[in-house]
Amino acid sequence: DDRIYEAVCAALRKDPSLGASFIGVKVKEGIVTLEGKARGRMEKCMAEVITVDVPGVLDVRNEIVIS
């Protein structure tokens, strides 16, 4: 889970269109929960798409709120 956490955080930081500093990441048994705030629907969806592509991620729970 620690490796997945680091990989997800790195992937989110790489995307310049995301306000990754406002997105929290939790990982338990390969399931990633995204929390925090996004500036719009596109940013919320993009965070999930990026996370799904990280090796080891089994599922994503997107609890990001659009502010």
mmCIF file of C-alpha atoms in Angstrom:
data_model
loop_
_atom_site.group_PDB
_atom_site.id
_atom_site.type_symbol
_atom_site.label_atom_id
_atom_site.label_comp_id
_atom_site.label_asym_id
_atom_site.label_seq_id
_atom_site.Cartn_x
_atom_site.Cartn_y
_atom_site.Cartn_z
ATOM 1 C CA ASP A 1 0.000 0.000 0.000
ATOM 2 C CA ASP A 2 2.883 2.395 0.697
ATOM 3 C CA ARG A 3 4.247 1.942 -2.822
ATOM 4 C CA ILE A 4 0.814 2.488 -4.328
ATOM 5 C CA TYR A 5 0.362 5.620 -2.217
ATOM 6 C CA GLU A 6 3.686 7.060 -3.374
ATOM 7 C CA ALA A 7 2.973 6.173 -7.018
ATOM 8 C CA VAL A 8 -0.507 7.724 -6.964
ATOM 9 C CA CYS A 9 0.764 10.920 -5.330
ATOM 10 C CA ALA A 10 3.583 11.186 -7.877
ATOM 11 C CA ALA A 11 1.199 10.603 -10.797
ATOM 12 C CA LEU A 12 -1.222 13.257 -9.552
ATOM 13 C CA ARG A 13 1.604 15.783 -9.031
ATOM 14 C CA LYS A 14 2.855 15.212 -12.594
ATOM 15 C CA ASP A 15 -0.373 16.456 -14.178
ATOM 16 C CA PRO A 16 -0.225 20.256 -14.470
ATOM 17 C CA SER A 17 -4.002 20.543 -14.888
ATOM 18 C CA LEU A 18 -4.662 19.196 -11.378
ATOM 19 C CA GLY A 19 -4.558 21.065 -8.113
ATOM 20 C CA ALA A 20 -2.931 17.973 -6.605
ATOM 21 C CA SER A 21 -2.102 19.774 -3.378
ATOM 22 C CA PHE A 22 -5.831 19.812 -2.621
ATOM 23 C CA ILE A 23 -6.270 16.066 -3.207
ATOM 24 C CA GLY A 24 -5.749 13.626 -0.367
ATOM 25 C CA VAL A 25 -4.895 9.983 -1.004
ATOM 26 C CA LYS A 26 -5.536 6.964 1.211
ATOM 27 C CA VAL A 27 -4.747 3.355 0.287
ATOM 28 C CA LYS A 28 -5.969 0.173 1.927
ATOM 29 C CA GLU A 29 -5.419 -3.239 0.354
ATOM 30 C CA GLY A 30 -5.014 -1.740 -3.120
ATOM 31 C CA ILE A 31 -8.166 0.373 -2.900
ATOM 32 C CA VAL A 32 -7.444 4.083 -3.258
ATOM 33 C CA THR A 33 -9.684 6.752 -1.770
ATOM 34 C CA LEU A 34 -9.329 10.241 -3.192
ATOM 35 C CA GLU A 35 -10.493 13.101 -0.977
ATOM 36 C CA GLY A 36 -10.348 16.867 -1.017
ATOM 37 C CA LYS A 37 -11.493 19.563 -3.403
ATOM 38 C CA ALA A 38 -11.417 19.979 -7.155
ATOM 39 C CA ARG A 39 -12.041 23.128 -9.168
ATOM 40 C CA GLY A 40 -14.473 21.344 -11.487
ATOM 41 C CA ARG A 41 -15.880 18.056 -12.729
ATOM 42 C CA MET A 42 -13.062 17.634 -15.244
ATOM 43 C CA GLU A 43 -10.408 17.861 -12.514
ATOM 44 C CA LYS A 44 -12.303 15.366 -10.327
ATOM 45 C CA CYS A 45 -12.608 12.875 -13.190
ATOM 46 C CA MET A 46 -8.998 13.368 -14.286
ATOM 47 C CA ALA A 47 -7.722 12.532 -10.793
ATOM 48 C CA GLU A 48 -9.623 9.249 -10.944
ATOM 49 C CA VAL A 49 -8.417 8.393 -14.457
ATOM 50 C CA ILE A 50 -4.795 9.028 -13.453
ATOM 51 C CA THR A 51 -5.188 6.935 -10.285
ATOM 52 C CA VAL A 52 -6.767 3.954 -12.054
ATOM 53 C CA ASP A 53 -3.715 3.693 -14.323
ATOM 54 C CA VAL A 54 -1.251 3.308 -11.426
ATOM 55 C CA PRO A 55 0.041 -0.282 -11.134
ATOM 56 C CA GLY A 56 -1.362 -2.111 -8.113
ATOM 57 C CA VAL A 57 -4.540 -0.036 -7.826
ATOM 58 C CA LEU A 58 -7.510 -2.398 -7.615
ATOM 59 C CA ASP A 59 -10.273 0.190 -7.270
ATOM 60 C CA VAL A 60 -10.760 3.922 -6.769
ATOM 61 C CA ARG A 61 -13.252 5.613 -4.480
ATOM 62 C CA ASN A 62 -13.515 9.182 -5.659
ATOM 63 C CA GLU A 63 -14.787 11.290 -2.765
ATOM 64 C CA ILE A 64 -13.436 14.553 -4.154
ATOM 65 C CA VAL A 65 -15.858 17.470 -3.766
ATOM 66 C CA ILE A 66 -16.224 20.060 -6.503
ATOM 67 C CA SER A 67 -15.762 23.513 -5.000
#
